XYZ file of C-alpha atoms in Angstrom:
783
model
C -4.233 33.361 -0.656
C -1.133 31.272 -0.043
C -2.753 28.065 -1.263
C -3.651 27.345 -4.868
C -6.144 24.601 -4.110
C -9.763 25.065 -5.049
C -10.822 24.640 -1.415
C -8.769 27.611 -0.190
C -8.693 29.807 -3.282
C -11.260 32.326 -2.023
C -11.370 31.449 1.677
C -9.835 34.269 3.751
C -9.743 34.205 7.517
C -11.290 37.217 9.296
C -9.049 39.923 10.725
C -9.805 39.045 14.341
C -8.572 35.543 13.569
C -5.046 37.027 13.599
C -5.629 39.866 16.080
C -8.442 39.758 18.596
C -8.163 43.570 19.151
C -9.591 44.396 15.754
C -12.851 46.395 15.767
C -15.825 44.396 14.627
C -16.761 46.984 11.980
C -13.312 46.785 10.391
C -13.487 42.952 10.332
C -16.804 43.072 8.503
C -15.493 45.609 6.000
C -12.348 43.651 5.164
C -14.341 40.425 4.766
C -16.675 42.182 2.347
C -13.741 43.644 0.383
C -12.301 40.161 -0.307
C -15.557 38.489 -1.294
C -15.294 36.300 -4.395
C -18.420 37.720 -6.075
C -18.227 41.388 -7.157
C -21.814 42.078 -6.117
C -20.938 41.166 -2.520
C -18.118 43.724 -2.338
C -18.507 47.493 -1.698
C -19.726 49.479 -4.665
C -16.708 51.745 -5.081
C -13.755 53.279 -3.252
C -15.885 56.181 -1.959
C -18.118 53.757 -0.076
C -15.035 52.170 1.510
C -13.728 55.627 2.474
C -17.007 56.556 4.138
C -17.064 53.370 6.193
C -13.408 53.769 7.198
C -14.107 57.344 8.297
C -17.017 56.089 10.388
C -14.765 53.462 11.988
C -12.182 56.126 12.806
C -14.834 58.393 14.253
C -15.804 55.628 16.657
C -12.208 55.577 17.941
C -11.781 59.289 18.698
C -11.276 58.620 22.373
C -8.332 56.769 23.863
C -8.697 53.013 23.720
C -7.429 50.653 26.400
C -5.401 47.844 24.747
C -4.642 44.361 26.030
C -1.143 45.468 27.064
C -2.689 47.920 29.609
C -1.536 50.840 27.452
C -3.643 53.519 25.804
C -3.867 54.438 22.169
C -4.913 57.891 20.983
C -5.558 57.986 17.205
C -5.612 61.797 17.184
C -1.966 61.893 18.278
C -0.716 60.246 15.075
C -0.238 62.130 11.836
C -0.546 60.273 8.530
C 0.706 61.735 5.272
C 0.704 59.912 1.996
C 2.201 61.093 -1.260
C 4.474 63.616 0.535
C 8.192 63.842 1.097
C 10.129 61.145 2.896
C 10.529 63.342 5.968
C 6.829 63.204 6.821
C 5.750 61.395 9.916
C 4.867 57.763 9.308
C 3.076 55.396 11.658
C 4.911 52.488 13.203
C 4.180 49.078 11.769
C 2.895 46.496 14.151
C 4.773 43.218 14.135
C 1.579 41.338 14.932
C -0.396 42.232 11.822
C 0.838 42.221 8.261
C -1.525 43.397 5.555
C -0.797 43.083 1.838
C -2.904 45.237 -0.477
C -3.267 44.267 -4.142
C -2.700 47.823 -5.404
C -2.688 46.847 -9.052
C -6.423 46.168 -9.109
C -7.558 49.348 -7.328
C -6.734 51.903 -9.983
C -6.140 55.510 -9.020
C -7.632 56.083 -5.594
C -7.377 59.276 -3.559
C -4.889 59.495 -0.747
C -7.649 60.063 1.767
C -8.849 56.486 1.245
C -5.423 55.065 2.081
C -5.090 57.472 4.966
C -8.364 56.327 6.499
C -7.474 52.664 5.944
C -4.069 53.143 7.559
C -5.648 54.823 10.584
C -8.012 51.909 11.075
C -5.256 49.343 10.699
C -3.015 51.259 13.072
C -5.800 51.099 15.644
C -5.829 47.331 15.194
C -2.163 46.484 15.624
C -0.076 49.307 17.120
C 0.720 47.837 20.546
C 3.998 48.989 22.010
C 6.880 47.016 20.456
C 9.206 47.643 23.339
C 6.853 46.311 25.968
C 6.143 43.309 23.727
C 9.838 42.466 23.598
C 10.196 42.856 27.343
C 7.182 40.650 27.954
C 8.196 37.981 25.401
C 7.846 34.966 27.759
C 4.394 36.061 28.863
C 3.353 36.639 25.226
C 4.724 33.235 24.236
C 2.728 31.489 26.952
C -0.314 33.563 26.008
C 0.066 32.562 22.341
C 0.452 28.922 23.364
C -2.709 29.188 25.437
C -4.525 30.795 22.525
C -3.311 27.999 20.239
C -4.592 25.400 22.699
C -7.954 27.177 22.743
C -8.019 27.140 18.945
C -7.375 23.404 18.927
C -9.914 22.720 21.644
C -12.959 24.300 20.076
C -12.437 23.878 16.335
C -15.013 21.223 15.334
C -13.700 21.034 11.786
C -10.453 19.459 13.001
C -11.516 17.412 16.002
C -14.242 15.353 14.388
C -15.279 12.109 16.144
C -13.863 10.050 13.303
C -10.489 11.808 13.451
C -10.308 11.390 17.223
C -10.936 7.677 16.780
C -8.304 7.389 14.058
C -5.777 9.328 16.134
C -6.340 7.235 19.261
C -6.184 4.007 17.239
C -2.941 5.097 15.594
C -1.437 6.009 18.964
C -2.384 2.629 20.472
C -1.019 0.721 17.474
C 2.196 2.729 17.255
C 2.947 2.682 20.983
C 1.907 -0.945 21.472
C 3.800 -2.155 18.411
C 6.921 -0.205 19.377
C 6.918 -1.603 22.926
C 6.382 -5.132 21.606
C 9.268 -4.850 19.125
C 11.560 -3.303 21.728
C 10.763 -6.159 24.114
C 11.077 -8.862 21.440
C 14.351 -7.634 19.946
C 16.058 -5.420 22.563
C 19.408 -5.783 20.790
C 18.030 -4.317 17.549
C 16.233 -1.014 18.251
C 16.431 -0.210 14.552
C 13.717 -2.805 13.923
C 11.252 -0.491 15.655
C 12.549 2.437 13.614
C 12.051 0.502 10.373
C 8.470 -0.381 11.331
C 7.698 3.257 12.180
C 9.222 4.463 8.899
C 7.035 1.964 7.045
C 3.999 3.319 8.900
C 4.944 6.871 7.909
C 5.234 5.816 4.275
C 1.774 4.217 4.432
C 0.402 7.445 5.920
C 1.927 9.539 3.118
C 0.580 7.162 0.475
C -2.860 7.472 2.038
C -2.602 11.264 1.876
C -1.584 11.107 -1.773
C -4.644 8.974 -2.470
C -6.967 11.420 -0.687
C -9.153 13.386 -3.096
C -9.164 16.376 -0.733
C -5.367 16.807 -0.956
C -4.936 17.618 -4.636
C -2.727 20.706 -4.406
C 0.356 20.001 -6.584
C 2.635 21.804 -4.116
C 1.363 19.654 -1.258
C 1.699 16.481 -3.330
C 5.258 17.486 -4.197
C 6.012 17.882 -0.484
C 4.510 14.456 0.235
C 6.483 12.881 -2.588
C 9.786 14.369 -1.446
C 9.069 13.377 2.161
C 8.386 9.835 0.983
C 11.648 9.858 -0.981
C 13.587 10.847 2.140
C 11.881 8.107 4.162
C 12.606 5.503 1.459
C 16.287 6.465 1.495
C 16.309 6.225 5.298
C 14.591 2.821 5.229
C 16.944 1.357 2.613
C 20.018 2.438 4.531
C 18.531 1.404 7.878
C 18.047 -2.217 6.823
C 21.726 -2.305 5.798
C 23.048 -1.587 9.304
C 24.790 -4.534 11.042
C 22.101 -5.290 13.636
C 19.385 -5.298 10.955
C 21.422 -7.630 8.727
C 21.668 -10.136 11.598
C 17.891 -10.013 12.079
C 17.252 -10.468 8.356
C 19.512 -13.496 8.161
C 17.811 -15.020 11.204
C 14.119 -14.326 10.507
C 13.730 -14.144 6.723
C 14.320 -17.895 6.162
C 11.411 -18.518 8.554
C 8.889 -16.435 6.561
C 7.052 -18.332 3.823
C 4.920 -17.173 0.947
C 1.675 -18.578 2.347
C 2.247 -16.711 5.629
C 2.693 -13.454 3.727
C -0.508 -14.160 1.769
C -2.356 -14.800 5.033
C -1.110 -11.508 6.467
C -2.224 -9.690 3.316
C -5.663 -11.255 3.684
C -5.884 -9.996 7.257
C -4.726 -6.529 6.242
C -7.340 -6.385 3.488
C -10.049 -7.474 5.936
C -9.136 -4.685 8.348
C -9.199 -2.132 5.533
C -12.598 -3.371 4.340
C -14.001 -3.091 7.860
C -12.613 0.343 8.733
C -12.210 2.139 5.410
C -14.054 5.421 4.703
C -17.199 5.320 2.610
C -15.815 6.979 -0.521
C -12.259 5.672 -0.487
C -10.575 2.321 -1.166
C -13.795 0.838 -2.533
C -11.783 -1.465 -4.816
C -10.390 -3.289 -1.759
C -13.738 -5.003 -1.137
C -13.847 -6.725 -4.504
C -10.145 -7.636 -4.462
C -10.516 -9.039 -0.952
C -13.427 -11.171 -2.110
C -11.398 -12.398 -5.089
C -8.447 -13.347 -2.881
C -10.797 -15.167 -0.515
C -12.299 -17.193 -3.349
C -8.841 -17.948 -4.749
C -7.564 -19.105 -1.346
C -10.545 -21.421 -0.945
C -9.948 -22.799 -4.440
C -6.330 -23.577 -3.548
C -7.330 -25.254 -0.287
C -9.933 -27.422 -2.038
C -7.417 -28.255 -4.773
C -4.810 -29.376 -2.254
C -6.986 -31.096 0.355
C -10.275 -31.848 -1.403
C -9.763 -35.611 -1.443
C -8.871 -35.755 2.247
C -11.877 -33.552 2.956
C -14.227 -35.792 0.949
C -12.985 -38.899 2.748
C -14.011 -37.437 6.132
C -17.398 -36.023 5.099
C -20.180 -38.595 5.707
C -22.478 -37.421 2.928
C -19.925 -37.748 0.080
C -18.875 -40.892 -1.728
C -15.564 -41.136 -3.631
C -17.389 -41.172 -6.976
C -19.366 -38.030 -6.141
C -16.272 -36.311 -4.782
C -14.347 -37.078 -7.973
C -17.082 -35.358 -9.975
C -17.921 -32.444 -7.674
C -14.436 -31.443 -6.556
C -13.151 -30.133 -9.943
C -16.434 -28.279 -10.483
C -16.117 -26.620 -7.095
C -12.454 -25.679 -7.610
C -12.993 -24.182 -11.053
C -16.147 -22.387 -9.916
C -14.283 -20.751 -7.043
C -11.429 -19.815 -9.371
C -13.893 -18.319 -11.849
C -15.659 -16.280 -9.173
C -12.272 -15.118 -7.905
C -11.305 -13.795 -11.339
C -14.745 -12.249 -11.775
C -14.437 -10.408 -8.449
C -10.963 -9.147 -9.336
C -12.089 -7.914 -12.742
C -15.060 -6.181 -11.098
C -12.814 -4.286 -8.674
C -14.165 -0.935 -9.879
C -17.819 -1.968 -9.381
C -19.833 -1.469 -6.160
C -20.227 -4.401 -3.790
C -23.737 -5.367 -4.930
C -25.873 -8.501 -5.277
C -23.439 -10.616 -7.325
C -20.625 -9.836 -4.917
C -22.737 -10.821 -1.895
C -23.702 -14.052 -3.685
C -20.006 -14.793 -4.259
C -19.348 -14.143 -0.567
C -22.096 -16.615 0.367
C -20.702 -19.207 -2.051
C -17.217 -18.859 -0.557
C -18.644 -19.237 2.962
C -20.564 -22.374 1.922
C -17.480 -23.837 0.228
C -15.203 -23.070 3.167
C -17.461 -24.513 5.871
C -16.573 -28.193 5.039
C -12.868 -27.313 5.040
C -13.093 -25.719 8.484
C -15.213 -28.616 9.722
C -12.629 -31.150 8.510
C -9.326 -29.471 9.320
C -10.269 -26.691 11.721
C -10.037 -28.758 14.905
C -6.451 -29.865 14.204
C -5.536 -26.365 13.107
C -6.895 -24.821 16.316
C -5.162 -27.495 18.359
C -1.788 -26.712 16.821
C -2.358 -22.983 16.950
C -3.763 -22.603 20.476
C -3.374 -25.776 22.490
C 0.366 -26.464 22.292
C 2.089 -29.818 22.609
C 0.282 -31.237 25.665
C -3.324 -29.966 25.730
C -5.713 -30.931 28.510
C -9.061 -32.614 27.911
C -11.009 -29.514 28.908
C -9.033 -27.418 26.464
C -9.621 -29.918 23.678
C -13.356 -29.769 24.361
C -13.278 -25.977 24.223
C -11.360 -26.158 20.942
C -14.033 -28.420 19.473
C -16.654 -25.878 20.487
C -14.554 -23.057 19.011
C -14.355 -24.970 15.734
C -18.179 -25.060 15.620
C -18.240 -21.281 15.937
C -15.558 -20.947 13.225
C -17.737 -23.016 10.897
C -21.144 -21.501 11.623
C -20.587 -17.823 12.518
C -19.078 -16.681 9.153
C -21.673 -18.753 7.293
C -24.561 -17.236 9.242
C -23.217 -13.700 8.709
C -22.857 -14.347 4.971
C -26.442 -15.684 4.824
C -27.794 -12.666 6.686
C -25.798 -10.294 4.469
C -27.170 -11.958 1.337
C -30.838 -12.051 2.382
C -30.909 -8.723 4.219
C -31.750 -5.649 2.192
C -28.911 -3.163 2.258
C -29.736 0.319 3.636
C -30.266 3.023 1.062
C -27.266 5.295 0.646
C -27.567 8.943 1.541
C -24.843 9.840 -0.929
C -25.243 9.339 -4.668
C -21.733 7.896 -4.989
C -21.816 5.763 -1.816
C -19.951 2.535 -2.477
C -19.442 1.074 0.972
C -21.271 -2.226 1.655
C -23.539 -2.650 4.653
C -22.365 -3.532 8.140
C -23.448 -7.184 7.852
C -21.526 -7.619 4.601
C -18.389 -6.075 6.056
C -18.611 -8.175 9.216
C -19.138 -11.353 7.159
C -16.179 -10.468 4.952
C -14.023 -9.793 8.009
C -14.943 -12.978 9.910
C -14.623 -15.197 6.863
C -11.206 -13.719 6.142
C -10.038 -14.497 9.686
C -10.824 -18.217 9.446
C -9.589 -18.541 5.837
C -6.302 -16.794 6.630
C -5.711 -18.970 9.704
C -6.356 -22.216 7.804
C -4.427 -21.032 4.759
C -1.407 -20.124 6.888
C -1.450 -23.565 8.535
C -2.112 -25.775 5.494
C -1.031 -23.668 2.547
C 2.616 -24.723 2.573
C 1.632 -28.335 1.771
C -0.245 -27.542 -1.470
C 1.405 -28.821 -4.629
C 0.737 -26.842 -7.810
C 1.650 -28.555 -11.114
C 2.514 -25.304 -12.874
C 5.647 -24.979 -10.709
C 7.504 -28.206 -11.359
C 10.805 -26.892 -9.969
C 9.487 -26.657 -6.415
C 7.494 -29.318 -4.600
C 5.739 -26.868 -2.294
C 5.535 -23.480 -4.053
C 3.484 -21.863 -1.280
C 6.287 -22.541 1.210
C 8.895 -20.567 -0.728
C 10.936 -18.368 1.572
C 10.506 -14.677 0.837
C 13.280 -12.642 -0.807
C 15.307 -15.649 -1.951
C 15.892 -14.338 -5.470
C 19.403 -15.275 -6.595
C 19.430 -13.898 -10.156
C 17.904 -10.917 -11.918
C 15.581 -13.130 -13.989
C 14.090 -14.738 -10.873
C 13.091 -11.248 -9.721
C 11.865 -10.000 -13.110
C 9.550 -12.913 -13.915
C 7.053 -12.480 -11.013
C 7.185 -8.699 -11.405
C 6.288 -9.080 -15.090
C 3.322 -11.321 -14.235
C 2.150 -8.758 -11.658
C 2.459 -5.894 -14.168
C 0.442 -7.820 -16.756
C -2.290 -8.416 -14.188
C -2.391 -4.782 -13.003
C -2.369 -3.448 -16.575
C -5.277 -5.757 -17.425
C -7.282 -4.367 -14.511
C -6.614 -0.788 -15.644
C -7.946 -1.270 -19.189
C -11.512 -0.226 -18.400
C -10.545 2.995 -16.633
C -11.990 5.942 -18.602
C -10.016 8.516 -16.599
C -6.527 9.781 -17.509
C -3.384 8.155 -16.201
C -2.990 7.934 -12.437
C 0.095 7.176 -10.367
C -0.512 3.417 -10.738
C -0.595 3.670 -14.547
C 2.624 5.683 -14.520
C 4.280 3.129 -12.210
C 3.216 0.205 -14.439
C 4.539 2.008 -17.531
C 7.903 2.811 -15.952
C 8.323 -0.699 -14.512
C 7.424 -2.394 -17.783
C 9.721 -0.073 -19.762
C 12.625 -1.004 -17.487
C 11.945 -4.745 -17.940
C 11.624 -4.372 -21.726
C 14.912 -2.481 -21.900
C 16.644 -5.192 -19.843
C 15.234 -7.930 -22.086
C 16.363 -6.085 -25.214
C 19.878 -5.525 -23.893
C 20.147 -9.117 -22.656
C 19.064 -10.638 -25.987
C 21.316 -8.548 -28.183
C 24.354 -8.707 -25.926
C 24.087 -12.495 -26.104
C 24.334 -12.279 -29.920
C 27.749 -10.627 -29.893
C 30.392 -13.006 -31.293
C 34.164 -12.494 -31.027
C 35.745 -11.301 -34.230
C 39.234 -10.713 -35.499
C 41.023 -7.411 -35.507
C 40.254 -6.897 -39.191
C 36.461 -6.533 -39.205
C 34.883 -7.803 -42.407
C 31.623 -6.613 -43.945
C 29.568 -9.289 -42.194
C 30.879 -8.280 -38.756
C 30.242 -4.615 -39.551
C 26.673 -5.424 -40.546
C 26.250 -7.347 -37.307
C 27.490 -4.398 -35.252
C 25.192 -2.057 -37.168
C 22.217 -4.349 -36.512
C 23.081 -4.622 -32.812
C 23.247 -0.849 -32.457
C 20.013 -0.167 -34.363
C 17.986 -2.813 -32.545
C 19.146 -1.522 -29.154
C 18.131 2.069 -29.904
C 14.683 1.627 -28.249
C 16.346 0.402 -25.060
C 18.749 3.377 -25.155
C 15.732 5.677 -25.530
C 14.097 3.995 -22.517
C 17.216 4.446 -20.385
C 17.415 8.109 -21.369
C 13.735 8.726 -20.597
C 14.046 7.003 -17.236
C 16.557 9.734 -16.398
C 14.734 12.597 -18.143
C 11.293 12.026 -16.630
C 12.431 12.521 -12.999
C 14.270 15.697 -14.048
C 11.091 17.008 -15.661
C 9.085 16.193 -12.536
C 11.620 18.039 -10.379
C 11.409 21.072 -12.668
C 7.606 20.980 -12.460
C 7.742 20.787 -8.652
C 10.144 23.758 -8.535
C 7.766 25.791 -10.687
C 4.872 24.942 -8.366
C 6.898 26.009 -5.324
C 7.903 29.216 -7.081
C 4.322 29.967 -8.025
C 3.108 29.554 -4.469
C 5.883 31.615 -2.868
C 5.721 34.322 -5.574
C 2.098 34.646 -6.722
C 2.955 37.500 -9.075
C 5.456 35.399 -11.060
C 4.321 34.546 -14.589
C 4.809 30.774 -14.550
C 1.610 29.563 -16.210
C 3.298 29.126 -19.579
C 6.172 27.212 -17.981
C 3.807 24.946 -16.054
C 1.704 24.224 -19.113
C 4.781 23.535 -21.236
C 6.308 21.201 -18.659
C 3.071 19.232 -18.331
C 2.838 18.802 -22.106
C 6.516 17.846 -22.250
C 6.100 15.162 -19.582
C 3.071 13.708 -21.391
C 4.979 13.597 -24.665
C 8.031 12.020 -23.025
C 5.888 9.301 -21.488
C 4.198 8.717 -24.839
C 7.645 8.291 -26.407
C 8.390 5.807 -23.617
C 5.286 3.809 -24.569
C 6.378 3.807 -28.210
C 9.846 2.604 -27.212
C 8.535 -0.345 -25.206
C 6.180 -1.220 -28.082
C 9.177 -1.221 -30.416
C 11.127 -3.474 -28.035
C 8.233 -5.946 -27.822
C 7.893 -6.064 -31.622
C 11.639 -6.439 -32.201
C 12.059 -9.224 -29.639
C 9.110 -11.215 -30.966
C 10.172 -10.601 -34.566
C 13.756 -11.769 -34.118
C 13.550 -14.310 -31.290
C 9.922 -15.427 -31.095
C 9.456 -19.116 -32.034
C 6.156 -18.457 -33.787
C 7.981 -18.101 -37.156
C 8.853 -21.794 -37.218
C 5.267 -22.645 -36.293
C 3.950 -20.532 -39.182
C 6.318 -22.298 -41.576
C 5.057 -25.622 -40.236
C 1.458 -24.534 -40.815
C 2.167 -23.528 -44.402
C 3.969 -26.829 -45.096
C 1.322 -29.077 -43.558
C -1.583 -26.779 -44.534
C -3.407 -27.582 -41.308
C -3.584 -26.306 -37.737
C -2.464 -29.137 -35.423
C -4.010 -27.555 -32.342
C -1.143 -28.275 -30.007
C -0.275 -25.989 -27.110
C 2.697 -24.438 -28.930
C 0.563 -23.730 -31.986
C -2.183 -22.077 -29.932
C 0.441 -19.962 -28.158
C 1.974 -18.939 -31.479
C -1.452 -17.972 -32.858
C -2.083 -15.858 -29.750
C 1.319 -14.217 -30.247
C 0.476 -13.299 -33.843
C -2.776 -11.666 -32.708
C -0.903 -9.730 -30.008
C 1.697 -8.511 -32.519
C -0.983 -7.290 -34.916
C -2.674 -5.384 -32.108
C 0.697 -4.007 -31.030
C 1.310 -2.623 -34.507
C -2.159 -1.043 -34.605
C -1.808 0.686 -31.230
C 1.728 1.791 -32.075
C 0.258 3.728 -35.012
C -2.427 5.237 -32.744
C 0.096 6.350 -30.119
C 2.399 7.787 -32.791
C -0.524 9.749 -34.267
C -1.304 11.153 -30.806
C 2.335 12.106 -30.410
C 2.184 14.237 -33.562
C -1.343 15.577 -32.999
C -1.492 19.369 -32.609
C -4.011 19.108 -29.757
C -1.719 16.704 -27.809
C -4.275 14.900 -25.655
C -3.318 13.325 -22.364
C -2.494 9.685 -21.740
C -5.590 7.511 -21.986
C -7.066 4.263 -23.249
C -4.767 3.726 -26.240
C -1.684 3.974 -24.048
C -3.202 1.579 -21.479
C -3.877 -0.994 -24.191
C -0.366 -0.521 -25.559
C 1.239 -1.090 -22.171
C -0.819 -4.234 -21.525
C -0.138 -5.706 -24.973
C 3.596 -5.025 -24.657
C 3.658 -6.700 -21.243
C 1.692 -9.667 -22.604
C 4.106 -9.998 -25.556
C 7.107 -10.081 -23.187
C 5.367 -12.640 -20.980
C 4.572 -14.850 -23.996
C 8.208 -14.610 -25.041
C 9.368 -15.859 -21.638
C 6.990 -18.822 -21.938
C 7.962 -19.654 -25.518
C 11.726 -19.216 -25.289
C 13.352 -21.225 -22.455
C 16.746 -19.700 -23.277
C 15.782 -16.387 -21.759
C 16.517 -17.543 -18.209
C 20.115 -18.341 -19.238
C 21.006 -14.996 -20.832
C 24.191 -13.621 -19.217
C 22.702 -10.238 -18.262
C 19.629 -11.837 -16.669
C 21.821 -14.312 -14.774
C 23.446 -11.468 -12.848
C 23.418 -12.109 -9.121
C 21.293 -9.737 -7.028
C 20.998 -8.927 -3.341
C 17.717 -7.600 -1.952
C 18.596 -7.369 1.731
C 21.513 -6.078 3.729
C 24.160 -3.649 2.541
C 23.261 -3.431 -1.135
C 25.934 -0.872 -1.988
C 28.614 -2.224 0.401
C 29.038 1.149 2.048
C 30.819 1.639 5.382
C 28.679 1.947 8.487
C 29.556 5.622 8.982
C 28.345 6.509 5.488
C 25.155 4.469 5.964
C 24.423 6.307 9.214
C 25.023 9.652 7.526
C 22.653 8.857 4.635
C 20.059 7.519 7.081
C 20.113 10.696 9.163
C 20.047 12.812 5.999
C 16.907 11.099 4.725
C 15.081 11.624 8.024
C 16.207 15.250 8.290
C 14.967 15.861 4.748
C 11.525 14.502 5.682
C 11.289 16.588 8.884
C 12.529 19.751 7.146
C 9.905 19.334 4.437
C 7.272 18.850 7.138
C 8.255 22.230 8.612
C 8.018 23.726 5.123
C 4.542 22.228 4.923
C 3.485 24.281 7.971
C 4.345 27.534 6.189
C 1.175 27.306 4.158
C -1.227 30.086 5.006
C -4.044 28.247 6.726
C -1.667 26.723 9.325
C -1.253 30.149 10.973
C -3.753 29.342 13.657
C -2.210 25.968 14.538
C 1.465 26.506 13.785
C 2.362 27.409 17.374
C 1.456 23.939 18.613
C 2.381 21.854 15.561
C 5.799 23.240 14.710
C 7.415 22.108 18.021
C 6.426 18.520 17.205
C 8.447 18.533 13.982
C 11.325 20.356 15.694
C 11.308 17.692 18.429
C 11.364 14.956 15.776
C 14.362 16.628 14.140
C 16.186 16.843 17.480
C 15.470 13.178 18.222
C 16.995 12.223 14.861
C 20.215 13.955 15.923
C 20.114 12.697 19.531
C 19.867 9.039 18.488
C 23.664 8.836 18.525
C 23.561 9.520 22.274
C 20.725 7.082 23.033
C 19.113 4.966 20.269
C 15.658 5.100 21.882
C 15.411 8.804 21.050
C 14.687 7.900 17.434
C 11.508 5.825 18.047
C 10.224 8.649 20.239
C 10.900 11.209 17.507
C 9.254 9.044 14.838
C 6.141 8.579 16.982
C 5.903 12.352 17.488
C 6.446 12.814 13.749
C 3.608 10.396 12.912
C 1.234 12.245 15.230
C 2.304 15.587 13.739
C 1.689 14.383 10.177
C -1.744 13.080 11.192
C -2.696 16.417 12.759
C -1.328 18.486 9.874
C -3.168 16.298 7.353
C -6.425 16.756 9.250
C -5.957 20.549 9.334
C -5.171 20.522 5.604
C -8.396 18.629 4.912
C -10.654 20.491 7.332
C -9.638 24.160 7.289
């Protein structure tokens, strides 16, 4: 078979799948000869010969073919094992049969003669008449392909039809809206469609049914081409004008509200066995948003509620805020657990806590959102009624979801909550996101003293490298903490966290040691030489990280090439190469973990302020208990754990069995990230290091390339993605559907080239490309 996946390893299509003129007896024989179990195959070659002779005997008379010609098997002479001048049958261009001769042993020529006669009866239509009737055959093949699509229930499932229609409505409606909103910038529509394609490819990579390494390599390379196209597209002049006009209007709380809405849609529509972690994370974000709203507006809320006095509000408000924050963290940490009783209780608590907020501020929020500047009295009355529904409907759904027994799952690993729970989660998210988007920008958080309203920060306003690194480091610490309890080997998210943290650690190491360089005279003394030696030695881990960040992609490319070679040449002996490359990549990543551990230890050892705190403890012989002392004690514990896990990872690196990446590496990554984060909190000088003060640009023409070069790179990235999609269709089980699917990718490729004539060709080609990827993914999963 042309696919190495487990699903297609022993799944051969019948002969009449490729040629409807095949005799039924021959189809049954061939299917039995390729059975996976030996007991289901014919006993020996003599049995096959007898059945082939019987098939030939049934074709002794002339047979009328579909081309209105006759075929007489007695008029053809077959000779095997004779001289080259013997008569040989013509090969049919419509049927190609490959026989694994190595496994048959020495079989008599009569067996092959009988088999050749039967196969010649299957596919020996006149080649000349086929060439003359090429248009008619092409239309006939198209009609046959349409028939294949129309009746195959494995592909056209009700769920897939719904997904396809929904995607078409969203893509077409969104494209028309963007083209109408910004007619002078058609590339905005292209950028949105490219983002949708990337989301589709990420979803395919997350699908458990698409685990073939060759297919995943194709998806990864297609995503790389689309990323290149997207980065160059946003640097074109019309996109730069849009970014400078609209980005200052987008605030952080609006982005958080949009993420809440996106999570609610995923929770409502996600499949049963996929994206189960979204439910718990969505619940945690809901609880956190409610905690922020109560923290910012709790006193105003208590002043308008008739059943609360100021004294009671002063006591109950902190309890409510910290309870919501605690439940939010609990839901996030339970992201891998099913949505069970505790989760439904948290949902009910959030609904109860949010109802007073909506009651107090919902009317004004709806008035600003829907009514406009001069609302009429009737509209105001309707808004008051709508606010009642916004308060009661999510609360009632949460109550029903909590007190209603969930239906028993038919699958042992079913993790999807019931319909009432999903509806309650969706409705509650709608009202929370609306109120959070309206009021969130006025919340003051004391942890961010540099900005009065941190939730109203404009997106992508990072001016220096440190301003970008700090939130990324906090996010990596949080993600690494969530991955600690995963018993499975490393996934793509673990690899991404490791690579991102290694890059940040290397930048910190280079920034600290470059700041220590002092000017010296031409005649270097021993002290200056020692300083240079120390600078070089302490930067070796960062040099190792930089080298591995280059070597790991090269190893992945070599592994992908071996997978492609193995699929296109099944007889090639590449198992040893594949196994060696996998072991090499694991060892390289383990060296990367050791390097970032070394960087964390070196930075804390040389620049961490905990040394002065330890000296102060030994002098005073008591633990003062101040915040700096507690932070220093936590740092010491982290460094001890770092040293322990460094020894464990080093032992695994030298182990003869060479196990894969697992729990020890996850703990090492999280501890290294935590050590770097503690260093940023303890050392205020880090934000002023020259390397970290480098100016950055996240939008526009990052590389300052000319427009012609940007257009060329943009077209090249899209052509790479479409060419890889055509390569995807060369897999064996697409034979039945290739006639209809390949023109879609060819049309997308033509639209990429025709965009220079009319820019609207490109959105059309991207829409066709999205539909083609959806169909090809469904065939890959179903066939």
